[in-house]
């Protein structure tokens, strides 16, 4: 395989682990089985999924909760290995021209889709063009902004031609959504009946209740061990934990933060933890005149004691951070720091902006899908009251939050998390570029747009990282959002679940059940 003739834009996982000391990654506490075991085929694993799946179209979905399920249905052209290096998946190999303007992918022969069709270059062309088409509404459409055309000289060869060098292009194809390959013409059914080339095929979904997947025996990388997965959608943490302990569930993700230590001490259960799972931030709607004033945004930032909020809402299961970049990403700006709490300064800034104490009423919308967001909002509301702001909290279901905040952008303030976006282009272009697929806050800063676009065409890694650090500095200085913390990931499982060490994708968010199995 010929590697790209350019510097790789991301750090290696081993470097990340060597310098991340909060928890380390993939810490597995398991009751007594340390010897190698031979996997057993069969069985149905019942997973207590902490969130509710939404649109099942991998191109259109913007939620990590849905992606965790879909990653087992779909494969992409390329992926990343445990060192965060881009490697082939549905492609057998790839080549990049010396000038960075041509990508040639050689596909694996004989790869089967769940509908019985065989993967060809036309499927790749269809998938990429569908993702790039504004009419599709894909969250990762901008990955293809620099693509001039896609050619299919034969059934197993795809050539992507670029209008200019695009340093993060391969890494973006390895992330959620953009590089996924669907059968040509299947777009209309993907939202309700997803069809892919992954280790499990979709059987059914009861919205708000469960998703059922079944082993795909013709999977190109060998069939999975499990016969079936039932993802039960249980957003209440205590109910999930009770189901695990009673045996109703084989595993759960997101152990209640205040009970992680308790579960680790239970000899009948296994606990998998890693850092980080996601970052959380406070959001303002920049379309509103109120939040177009940087003084107002900084005032809300100054109201928050970030460490106290972390302890109160997450029970210390994470670390505060001023940057959304991975803890050891070379693009991380280590010079920026979080604003300390200063209620008096917040009151003064609001008064200066024309909002004396008691005159400002703000609605803070949060989703019950993340109980710790509700707790965070309640704590922040008390600090806001001290600063002279009347804050009302509206608790929304996940579907209502997505509809009101994500789609309609009908909000004043909100809080959200994004799951370990390790690739800096996806992070900074998607979230802070004015046309970014994740820019639901209506942020429009021409200088950030220019920096994000310049970074895409900058092949030199040091120069590119310097551009991303400037974006981080602007986000922090202008309080475009308030970055709060990185949260730890956790999974609890019963003793009969094996292969847990293979479950978490290198990106820290996705769950891959291909090598997981049940002992009995």
PDB file of N, CA and C in Angstrom, residues 316-414:
ATOM      1  N   UNK A 316     -16.749  14.485  39.252  1.00  0.00           N
ATOM      2  CA  UNK A 316     -15.313  14.408  39.002  1.00  0.00           C
ATOM      3  C   UNK A 316     -14.906  13.451  37.915  1.00  0.00           C
ATOM      4  N   UNK A 317     -15.876  12.876  37.168  1.00  0.00           N
ATOM      5  CA  UNK A 317     -15.552  11.900  36.134  1.00  0.00           C
ATOM      6  C   UNK A 317     -15.145  12.598  34.834  1.00  0.00           C
ATOM      7  N   UNK A 318     -14.031  13.314  34.889  1.00  0.00           N
ATOM      8  CA  UNK A 318     -13.529  14.021  33.731  1.00  0.00           C
ATOM      9  C   UNK A 318     -12.493  15.043  34.135  1.00  0.00           C
ATOM     10  N   UNK A 319     -12.163  15.949  33.214  1.00  0.00           N
ATOM     11  CA  UNK A 319     -11.205  17.019  33.490  1.00  0.00           C
ATOM     12  C   UNK A 319     -11.666  18.288  32.785  1.00  0.00           C
ATOM     13  N   UNK A 320     -11.522  19.418  33.461  1.00  0.00           N
ATOM     14  CA  UNK A 320     -11.857  20.687  32.823  1.00  0.00           C
ATOM     15  C   UNK A 320     -10.865  20.974  31.696  1.00  0.00           C
ATOM     16  N   UNK A 321     -11.316  21.730  30.696  1.00  0.00           N
ATOM     17  CA  UNK A 321     -10.455  22.058  29.561  1.00  0.00           C
ATOM     18  C   UNK A 321     -10.915  23.370  28.928  1.00  0.00           C
ATOM     19  N   UNK A 322      -9.961  24.138  28.428  1.00  0.00           N
ATOM     20  CA  UNK A 322     -10.282  25.376  27.714  1.00  0.00           C
ATOM     21  C   UNK A 322     -10.351  25.150  26.215  1.00  0.00           C
ATOM     22  N   UNK A 323      -9.890  23.985  25.761  1.00  0.00           N
ATOM     23  CA  UNK A 323      -9.854  23.669  24.339  1.00  0.00           C
ATOM     24  C   UNK A 323     -10.585  22.366  24.083  1.00  0.00           C
ATOM     25  N   UNK A 324     -11.262  22.301  22.925  1.00  0.00           N
ATOM     26  CA  UNK A 324     -11.962  21.070  22.549  1.00  0.00           C
ATOM     27  C   UNK A 324     -11.029  20.067  21.884  1.00  0.00           C
ATOM     28  N   UNK A 325      -9.795  20.469  21.565  1.00  0.00           N
ATOM     29  CA  UNK A 325      -8.845  19.552  20.931  1.00  0.00           C
ATOM     30  C   UNK A 325      -8.474  18.423  21.883  1.00  0.00           C
ATOM     31  N   UNK A 326      -8.213  17.233  21.313  1.00  0.00           N
ATOM     32  CA  UNK A 326      -7.766  16.099  22.108  1.00  0.00           C
ATOM     33  C   UNK A 326      -6.620  16.524  23.036  1.00  0.00           C
ATOM     34  N   UNK A 327      -6.538  15.956  24.234  1.00  0.00           N
ATOM     35  CA  UNK A 327      -5.541  16.412  25.214  1.00  0.00           C
ATOM     36  C   UNK A 327      -4.117  16.483  24.688  1.00  0.00           C
ATOM     37  N   UNK A 328      -3.753  15.586  23.769  1.00  0.00           N
ATOM     38  CA  UNK A 328      -2.381  15.656  23.288  1.00  0.00           C
ATOM     39  C   UNK A 328      -2.278  15.890  21.771  1.00  0.00           C
ATOM     40  N   UNK A 329      -3.353  16.454  21.191  1.00  0.00           N
ATOM     41  CA  UNK A 329      -3.341  16.815  19.773  1.00  0.00           C
ATOM     42  C   UNK A 329      -2.288  17.899  19.547  1.00  0.00           C
ATOM     43  N   UNK A 330      -1.477  17.722  18.522  1.00  0.00           N
ATOM     44  CA  UNK A 330      -0.450  18.720  18.206  1.00  0.00           C
ATOM     45  C   UNK A 330      -1.059  20.073  17.875  1.00  0.00           C
ATOM     46  N   UNK A 331      -2.329  20.103  17.502  1.00  0.00           N
ATOM     47  CA  UNK A 331      -2.998  21.361  17.183  1.00  0.00           C
ATOM     48  C   UNK A 331      -3.599  22.030  18.407  1.00  0.00           C
ATOM     49  N   UNK A 332      -3.524  21.398  19.564  1.00  0.00           N
ATOM     50  CA  UNK A 332      -4.127  21.947  20.777  1.00  0.00           C
ATOM     51  C   UNK A 332      -3.397  23.212  21.216  1.00  0.00           C
ATOM     52  N   UNK A 333      -4.176  24.230  21.549  1.00  0.00           N
ATOM     53  CA  UNK A 333      -3.614  25.498  22.023  1.00  0.00           C
ATOM     54  C   UNK A 333      -3.473  25.413  23.539  1.00  0.00           C
ATOM     55  N   UNK A 334      -2.239  25.226  24.002  1.00  0.00           N
ATOM     56  CA  UNK A 334      -1.990  25.077  25.443  1.00  0.00           C
ATOM     57  C   UNK A 334      -1.835  26.414  26.147  1.00  0.00           C
ATOM     58  N   UNK A 335      -1.888  27.508  25.386  1.00  0.00           N
ATOM     59  CA  UNK A 335      -1.715  28.830  25.993  1.00  0.00           C
ATOM     60  C   UNK A 335      -3.021  29.409  26.529  1.00  0.00           C
ATOM     61  N   UNK A 336      -4.153  28.888  26.065  1.00  0.00           N
ATOM     62  CA  UNK A 336      -5.424  29.439  26.535  1.00  0.00           C
ATOM     63  C   UNK A 336      -5.848  28.746  27.828  1.00  0.00           C
ATOM     64  N   UNK A 337      -6.522  29.486  28.687  1.00  0.00           N
ATOM     65  CA  UNK A 337      -7.019  28.953  29.961  1.00  0.00           C
ATOM     66  C   UNK A 337      -8.467  29.362  30.134  1.00  0.00           C
ATOM     67  N   UNK A 338      -9.159  28.631  30.979  1.00  0.00           N
ATOM     68  CA  UNK A 338     -10.554  28.962  31.246  1.00  0.00           C
ATOM     69  C   UNK A 338     -10.651  30.209  32.123  1.00  0.00           C
ATOM     70  N   UNK A 339     -11.696  30.994  31.915  1.00  0.00           N
ATOM     71  CA  UNK A 339     -11.950  32.123  32.792  1.00  0.00           C
ATOM     72  C   UNK A 339     -12.376  31.609  34.160  1.00  0.00           C
ATOM     73  N   UNK A 340     -11.832  32.202  35.204  1.00  0.00           N
ATOM     74  CA  UNK A 340     -12.261  31.859  36.549  1.00  0.00           C
ATOM     75  C   UNK A 340     -13.589  32.511  36.875  1.00  0.00           C
ATOM     76  N   UNK A 341     -14.281  31.982  37.872  1.00  0.00           N
ATOM     77  CA  UNK A 341     -15.572  32.557  38.251  1.00  0.00           C
ATOM     78  C   UNK A 341     -15.377  33.939  38.872  1.00  0.00           C
ATOM     79  N   UNK A 342     -16.152  34.906  38.421  1.00  0.00           N
ATOM     80  CA  UNK A 342     -16.115  36.273  38.953  1.00  0.00           C
ATOM     81  C   UNK A 342     -17.506  36.869  38.751  1.00  0.00           C
ATOM     82  N   UNK A 343     -18.370  36.658  39.736  1.00  0.00           N
ATOM     83  CA  UNK A 343     -19.762  37.098  39.627  1.00  0.00           C
ATOM     84  C   UNK A 343     -19.845  38.619  39.509  1.00  0.00           C
ATOM     85  N   UNK A 344     -19.026  39.320  40.266  1.00  0.00           N
ATOM     86  CA  UNK A 344     -19.055  40.784  40.223  1.00  0.00           C
ATOM     87  C   UNK A 344     -18.687  41.290  38.831  1.00  0.00           C
ATOM     88  N   UNK A 345     -17.659  40.691  38.235  1.00  0.00           N
ATOM     89  CA  UNK A 345     -17.249  41.101  36.889  1.00  0.00           C
ATOM     90  C   UNK A 345     -18.341  40.783  35.873  1.00  0.00           C
ATOM     91  N   UNK A 346     -19.029  39.658  36.077  1.00  0.00           N
ATOM     92  CA  UNK A 346     -20.136  39.288  35.175  1.00  0.00           C
ATOM     93  C   UNK A 346     -21.256  40.324  35.255  1.00  0.00           C
ATOM     94  N   UNK A 347     -21.611  40.729  36.484  1.00  0.00           N
ATOM     95  CA  UNK A 347     -22.660  41.749  36.660  1.00  0.00           C
ATOM     96  C   UNK A 347     -22.260  43.054  35.981  1.00  0.00           C
ATOM     97  N   UNK A 348     -20.984  43.424  36.134  1.00  0.00           N
ATOM     98  CA  UNK A 348     -20.508  44.680  35.553  1.00  0.00           C
ATOM     99  C   UNK A 348     -20.568  44.640  34.024  1.00  0.00           C
ATOM    100  N   UNK A 349     -20.160  43.506  33.428  1.00  0.00           N
ATOM    101  CA  UNK A 349     -20.200  43.384  31.973  1.00  0.00           C
ATOM    102  C   UNK A 349     -21.628  43.460  31.450  1.00  0.00           C
ATOM    103  N   UNK A 350     -22.544  42.807  32.144  1.00  0.00           N
ATOM    104  CA  UNK A 350     -23.944  42.832  31.707  1.00  0.00           C
ATOM    105  C   UNK A 350     -24.512  44.248  31.815  1.00  0.00           C
ATOM    106  N   UNK A 351     -24.184  44.957  32.883  1.00  0.00           N
ATOM    107  CA  UNK A 351     -24.658  46.327  33.030  1.00  0.00           C
ATOM    108  C   UNK A 351     -24.094  47.217  31.933  1.00  0.00           C
ATOM    109  N   UNK A 352     -22.814  47.018  31.637  1.00  0.00           N
ATOM    110  CA  UNK A 352     -22.173  47.779  30.564  1.00  0.00           C
ATOM    111  C   UNK A 352     -22.850  47.518  29.224  1.00  0.00           C
ATOM    112  N   UNK A 353     -23.335  46.291  29.044  1.00  0.00           N
ATOM    113  CA  UNK A 353     -24.003  45.925  27.791  1.00  0.00           C
ATOM    114  C   UNK A 353     -25.482  46.329  27.778  1.00  0.00           C
ATOM    115  N   UNK A 354     -25.945  46.999  28.845  1.00  0.00           N
ATOM    116  CA  UNK A 354     -27.322  47.470  28.880  1.00  0.00           C
ATOM    117  C   UNK A 354     -28.290  46.532  29.556  1.00  0.00           C
ATOM    118  N   UNK A 355     -27.781  45.644  30.417  1.00  0.00           N
ATOM    119  CA  UNK A 355     -28.639  44.673  31.108  1.00  0.00           C
ATOM    120  C   UNK A 355     -28.354  44.726  32.605  1.00  0.00           C
ATOM    121  N   UNK A 356     -28.884  45.728  33.296  1.00  0.00           N
ATOM    122  CA  UNK A 356     -28.653  45.824  34.740  1.00  0.00           C
ATOM    123  C   UNK A 356     -29.281  44.648  35.483  1.00  0.00           C
ATOM    124  N   UNK A 357     -28.848  44.389  36.722  1.00  0.00           N
ATOM    125  CA  UNK A 357     -29.359  43.251  37.484  1.00  0.00           C
ATOM    126  C   UNK A 357     -30.881  43.200  37.527  1.00  0.00           C
ATOM    127  N   UNK A 358     -31.419  42.016  37.251  1.00  0.00           N
ATOM    128  CA  UNK A 358     -32.856  41.794  37.294  1.00  0.00           C
ATOM    129  C   UNK A 358     -33.584  42.052  35.993  1.00  0.00           C
ATOM    130  N   UNK A 359     -32.887  42.628  34.987  1.00  0.00           N
ATOM    131  CA  UNK A 359     -33.568  42.991  33.738  1.00  0.00           C
ATOM    132  C   UNK A 359     -33.471  41.939  32.644  1.00  0.00           C
ATOM    133  N   UNK A 360     -32.569  40.980  32.801  1.00  0.00           N
ATOM    134  CA  UNK A 360     -32.317  40.014  31.726  1.00  0.00           C
ATOM    135  C   UNK A 360     -32.962  38.668  32.042  1.00  0.00           C
ATOM    136  N   UNK A 361     -33.806  38.209  31.129  1.00  0.00           N
ATOM    137  CA  UNK A 361     -34.455  36.906  31.249  1.00  0.00           C
ATOM    138  C   UNK A 361     -33.942  35.997  30.132  1.00  0.00           C
ATOM    139  N   UNK A 362     -33.449  34.830  30.499  1.00  0.00           N
ATOM    140  CA  UNK A 362     -32.850  33.911  29.540  1.00  0.00           C
ATOM    141  C   UNK A 362     -33.441  32.512  29.729  1.00  0.00           C
ATOM    142  N   UNK A 363     -33.719  31.846  28.598  1.00  0.00           N
ATOM    143  CA  UNK A 363     -34.198  30.466  28.632  1.00  0.00           C
ATOM    144  C   UNK A 363     -33.051  29.538  28.248  1.00  0.00           C
ATOM    145  N   UNK A 364     -32.790  28.562  29.097  1.00  0.00           N
ATOM    146  CA  UNK A 364     -31.703  27.600  28.909  1.00  0.00           C
ATOM    147  C   UNK A 364     -32.355  26.251  28.585  1.00  0.00           C
ATOM    148  N   UNK A 365     -32.202  25.785  27.339  1.00  0.00           N
ATOM    149  CA  UNK A 365     -32.793  24.517  26.920  1.00  0.00           C
ATOM    150  C   UNK A 365     -31.765  23.395  27.051  1.00  0.00           C
ATOM    151  N   UNK A 366     -32.132  22.333  27.754  1.00  0.00           N
ATOM    152  CA  UNK A 366     -31.258  21.169  27.895  1.00  0.00           C
ATOM    153  C   UNK A 366     -32.065  19.908  27.633  1.00  0.00           C
ATOM    154  N   UNK A 367     -31.359  18.849  27.283  1.00  0.00           N
ATOM    155  CA  UNK A 367     -32.043  17.589  27.011  1.00  0.00           C
ATOM    156  C   UNK A 367     -31.891  16.622  28.173  1.00  0.00           C
ATOM    157  N   UNK A 368     -32.987  15.963  28.507  1.00  0.00           N
ATOM    158  CA  UNK A 368     -32.962  14.935  29.543  1.00  0.00           C
ATOM    159  C   UNK A 368     -32.197  13.700  29.083  1.00  0.00           C
ATOM    160  N   UNK A 369     -31.837  13.655  27.795  1.00  0.00           N
ATOM    161  CA  UNK A 369     -31.014  12.554  27.289  1.00  0.00           C
ATOM    162  C   UNK A 369     -29.676  12.502  28.014  1.00  0.00           C
ATOM    163  N   UNK A 370     -29.225  13.661  28.481  1.00  0.00           N
ATOM    164  CA  UNK A 370     -27.990  13.753  29.267  1.00  0.00           C
ATOM    165  C   UNK A 370     -28.354  14.324  30.636  1.00  0.00           C
ATOM    166  N   UNK A 371     -28.641  13.473  31.619  1.00  0.00           N
ATOM    167  CA  UNK A 371     -29.068  13.971  32.932  1.00  0.00           C
ATOM    168  C   UNK A 371     -28.078  14.955  33.551  1.00  0.00           C
ATOM    169  N   UNK A 372     -26.793  14.773  33.267  1.00  0.00           N
ATOM    170  CA  UNK A 372     -25.820  15.690  33.867  1.00  0.00           C
ATOM    171  C   UNK A 372     -25.879  17.070  33.224  1.00  0.00           C
ATOM    172  N   UNK A 373     -26.495  17.190  32.045  1.00  0.00           N
ATOM    173  CA  UNK A 373     -26.739  18.508  31.470  1.00  0.00           C
ATOM    174  C   UNK A 373     -27.839  19.228  32.256  1.00  0.00           C
ATOM    175  N   UNK A 374     -28.851  18.491  32.669  1.00  0.00           N
ATOM    176  CA  UNK A 374     -29.909  19.079  33.482  1.00  0.00           C
ATOM    177  C   UNK A 374     -29.325  19.564  34.805  1.00  0.00           C
ATOM    178  N   UNK A 375     -28.486  18.739  35.426  1.00  0.00           N
ATOM    179  CA  UNK A 375     -27.867  19.131  36.697  1.00  0.00           C
ATOM    180  C   UNK A 375     -26.958  20.342  36.496  1.00  0.00           C
ATOM    181  N   UNK A 376     -26.223  20.370  35.383  1.00  0.00           N
ATOM    182  CA  UNK A 376     -25.358  21.516  35.093  1.00  0.00           C
ATOM    183  C   UNK A 376     -26.181  22.788  34.957  1.00  0.00           C
ATOM    184  N   UNK A 377     -27.295  22.699  34.227  1.00  0.00           N
ATOM    185  CA  UNK A 377     -28.148  23.874  34.023  1.00  0.00           C
ATOM    186  C   UNK A 377     -28.686  24.397  35.352  1.00  0.00           C
ATOM    187  N   UNK A 378     -29.051  23.487  36.230  1.00  0.00           N
ATOM    188  CA  UNK A 378     -29.580  23.902  37.529  1.00  0.00           C
ATOM    189  C   UNK A 378     -28.522  24.625  38.356  1.00  0.00           C
ATOM    190  N   UNK A 379     -27.291  24.144  38.290  1.00  0.00           N
ATOM    191  CA  UNK A 379     -26.199  24.794  39.018  1.00  0.00           C
ATOM    192  C   UNK A 379     -25.892  26.162  38.400  1.00  0.00           C
ATOM    193  N   UNK A 380     -25.807  26.209  37.058  1.00  0.00           N
ATOM    194  CA  UNK A 380     -25.512  27.470  36.371  1.00  0.00           C
ATOM    195  C   UNK A 380     -26.606  28.492  36.626  1.00  0.00           C
ATOM    196  N   UNK A 381     -27.863  28.053  36.716  1.00  0.00           N
ATOM    197  CA  UNK A 381     -28.975  28.969  36.964  1.00  0.00           C
ATOM    198  C   UNK A 381     -28.823  29.683  38.307  1.00  0.00           C
ATOM    199  N   UNK A 382     -28.281  28.983  39.300  1.00  0.00           N
ATOM    200  CA  UNK A 382     -28.055  29.618  40.602  1.00  0.00           C
ATOM    201  C   UNK A 382     -26.978  30.692  40.501  1.00  0.00           C
ATOM    202  N   UNK A 383     -25.912  30.402  39.770  1.00  0.00           N
ATOM    203  CA  UNK A 383     -24.873  31.412  39.580  1.00  0.00           C
ATOM    204  C   UNK A 383     -25.407  32.590  38.768  1.00  0.00           C
ATOM    205  N   UNK A 384     -26.245  32.302  37.779  1.00  0.00           N
ATOM    206  CA  UNK A 384     -26.840  33.372  36.983  1.00  0.00           C
ATOM    207  C   UNK A 384     -27.700  34.279  37.857  1.00  0.00           C
ATOM    208  N   UNK A 385     -28.436  33.680  38.784  1.00  0.00           N
ATOM    209  CA  UNK A 385     -29.259  34.478  39.699  1.00  0.00           C
ATOM    210  C   UNK A 385     -28.383  35.424  40.521  1.00  0.00           C
ATOM    211  N   UNK A 386     -27.228  34.920  40.985  1.00  0.00           N
ATOM    212  CA  UNK A 386     -26.311  35.778  41.737  1.00  0.00           C
ATOM    213  C   UNK A 386     -25.804  36.935  40.877  1.00  0.00           C
ATOM    214  N   UNK A 387     -25.718  36.700  39.575  1.00  0.00           N
ATOM    215  CA  UNK A 387     -25.233  37.730  38.651  1.00  0.00           C
ATOM    216  C   UNK A 387     -26.366  38.633  38.164  1.00  0.00           C
ATOM    217  N   UNK A 388     -27.582  38.438  38.679  1.00  0.00           N
ATOM    218  CA  UNK A 388     -28.699  39.295  38.321  1.00  0.00           C
ATOM    219  C   UNK A 388     -29.460  38.858  37.092  1.00  0.00           C
ATOM    220  N   UNK A 389     -29.318  37.593  36.677  1.00  0.00           N
ATOM    221  CA  UNK A 389     -29.992  37.075  35.481  1.00  0.00           C
ATOM    222  C   UNK A 389     -31.095  36.111  35.903  1.00  0.00           C
ATOM    223  N   UNK A 390     -32.271  36.276  35.329  1.00  0.00           N
ATOM    224  CA  UNK A 390     -33.371  35.346  35.571  1.00  0.00           C
ATOM    225  C   UNK A 390     -33.305  34.238  34.518  1.00  0.00           C
ATOM    226  N   UNK A 391     -32.895  33.061  34.928  1.00  0.00           N
ATOM    227  CA  UNK A 391     -32.715  31.955  33.985  1.00  0.00           C
ATOM    228  C   UNK A 391     -33.790  30.902  34.192  1.00  0.00           C
ATOM    229  N   UNK A 392     -34.497  30.592  33.116  1.00  0.00           N
ATOM    230  CA  UNK A 392     -35.499  29.535  33.125  1.00  0.00           C
ATOM    231  C   UNK A 392     -34.952  28.322  32.397  1.00  0.00           C
ATOM    232  N   UNK A 393     -35.109  27.152  32.979  1.00  0.00           N
ATOM    233  CA  UNK A 393     -34.604  25.923  32.372  1.00  0.00           C
ATOM    234  C   UNK A 393     -35.760  25.171  31.718  1.00  0.00           C
ATOM    235  N   UNK A 394     -35.600  24.840  30.442  1.00  0.00           N
ATOM    236  CA  UNK A 394     -36.567  23.996  29.740  1.00  0.00           C
ATOM    237  C   UNK A 394     -35.920  22.649  29.475  1.00  0.00           C
ATOM    238  N   UNK A 395     -36.512  21.570  30.006  1.00  0.00           N
ATOM    239  CA  UNK A 395     -35.992  20.227  29.821  1.00  0.00           C
ATOM    240  C   UNK A 395     -36.702  19.572  28.639  1.00  0.00           C
ATOM    241  N   UNK A 396     -35.921  19.161  27.652  1.00  0.00           N
ATOM    242  CA  UNK A 396     -36.469  18.595  26.416  1.00  0.00           C
ATOM    243  C   UNK A 396     -36.051  17.142  26.251  1.00  0.00           C
ATOM    244  N   UNK A 397     -36.919  16.354  25.640  1.00  0.00           N
ATOM    245  CA  UNK A 397     -36.501  15.021  25.227  1.00  0.00           C
ATOM    246  C   UNK A 397     -35.423  15.181  24.155  1.00  0.00           C
ATOM    247  N   UNK A 398     -34.715  14.103  23.861  1.00  0.00           N
ATOM    248  CA  UNK A 398     -33.645  14.155  22.854  1.00  0.00           C
ATOM    249  C   UNK A 398     -34.230  14.536  21.493  1.00  0.00           C
ATOM    250  N   UNK A 399     -35.364  13.957  21.133  1.00  0.00           N
ATOM    251  CA  UNK A 399     -35.976  14.265  19.849  1.00  0.00           C
ATOM    252  C   UNK A 399     -36.391  15.733  19.778  1.00  0.00           C
ATOM    253  N   UNK A 400     -36.945  16.270  20.870  1.00  0.00           N
ATOM    254  CA  UNK A 400     -37.364  17.672  20.886  1.00  0.00           C
ATOM    255  C   UNK A 400     -36.157  18.598  20.854  1.00  0.00           C
ATOM    256  N   UNK A 401     -35.078  18.218  21.566  1.00  0.00           N
ATOM    257  CA  UNK A 401     -33.869  19.056  21.521  1.00  0.00           C
ATOM    258  C   UNK A 401     -33.331  19.114  20.097  1.00  0.00           C
ATOM    259  N   UNK A 402     -33.246  17.973  19.438  1.00  0.00           N
ATOM    260  CA  UNK A 402     -32.747  17.950  18.068  1.00  0.00           C
ATOM    261  C   UNK A 402     -33.633  18.782  17.149  1.00  0.00           C
ATOM    262  N   UNK A 403     -34.939  18.697  17.344  1.00  0.00           N
ATOM    263  CA  UNK A 403     -35.864  19.439  16.495  1.00  0.00           C
ATOM    264  C   UNK A 403     -35.768  20.945  16.750  1.00  0.00           C
ATOM    265  N   UNK A 404     -35.814  21.345  18.012  1.00  0.00           N
ATOM    266  CA  UNK A 404     -35.845  22.761  18.341  1.00  0.00           C
ATOM    267  C   UNK A 404     -34.488  23.438  18.220  1.00  0.00           C
ATOM    268  N   UNK A 405     -33.447  22.787  18.751  1.00  0.00           N
ATOM    269  CA  UNK A 405     -32.130  23.422  18.820  1.00  0.00           C
ATOM    270  C   UNK A 405     -31.306  23.136  17.573  1.00  0.00           C
ATOM    271  N   UNK A 406     -31.163  21.859  17.234  1.00  0.00           N
ATOM    272  CA  UNK A 406     -30.292  21.465  16.124  1.00  0.00           C
ATOM    273  C   UNK A 406     -30.866  21.869  14.768  1.00  0.00           C
ATOM    274  N   UNK A 407     -32.148  21.568  14.565  1.00  0.00           N
ATOM    275  CA  UNK A 407     -32.758  21.800  13.249  1.00  0.00           C
ATOM    276  C   UNK A 407     -33.314  23.221  13.127  1.00  0.00           C
ATOM    277  N   UNK A 408     -34.228  23.596  14.040  1.00  0.00           N
ATOM    278  CA  UNK A 408     -34.893  24.894  13.933  1.00  0.00           C
ATOM    279  C   UNK A 408     -34.072  26.042  14.518  1.00  0.00           C
ATOM    280  N   UNK A 409     -33.076  25.726  15.325  1.00  0.00           N
ATOM    281  CA  UNK A 409     -32.218  26.735  15.975  1.00  0.00           C
ATOM    282  C   UNK A 409     -33.049  27.720  16.784  1.00  0.00           C
ATOM    283  N   UNK A 410     -34.052  27.174  17.429  1.00  0.00           N
ATOM    284  CA  UNK A 410     -34.971  27.951  18.249  1.00  0.00           C
ATOM    285  C   UNK A 410     -34.535  27.827  19.706  1.00  0.00           C
ATOM    286  N   UNK A 411     -33.564  28.639  20.099  1.00  0.00           N
ATOM    287  CA  UNK A 411     -33.059  28.602  21.469  1.00  0.00           C
ATOM    288  C   UNK A 411     -32.290  29.882  21.766  1.00  0.00           C
ATOM    289  N   UNK A 412     -32.085  30.129  23.051  1.00  0.00           N
ATOM    290  CA  UNK A 412     -31.216  31.221  23.480  1.00  0.00           C
ATOM    291  C   UNK A 412     -29.882  30.652  23.964  1.00  0.00           C
ATOM    292  N   UNK A 413     -29.974  29.772  24.962  1.00  0.00           N
ATOM    293  CA  UNK A 413     -28.777  29.080  25.464  1.00  0.00           C
ATOM    294  C   UNK A 413     -29.066  27.587  25.506  1.00  0.00           C
ATOM    295  N   UNK A 414     -28.012  26.805  25.357  1.00  0.00           N
ATOM    296  CA  UNK A 414     -28.149  25.360  25.487  1.00  0.00           C
ATOM    297  C   UNK A 414     -26.791  24.787  25.899  1.00  0.00           C
TER     298      UNK A 414
END
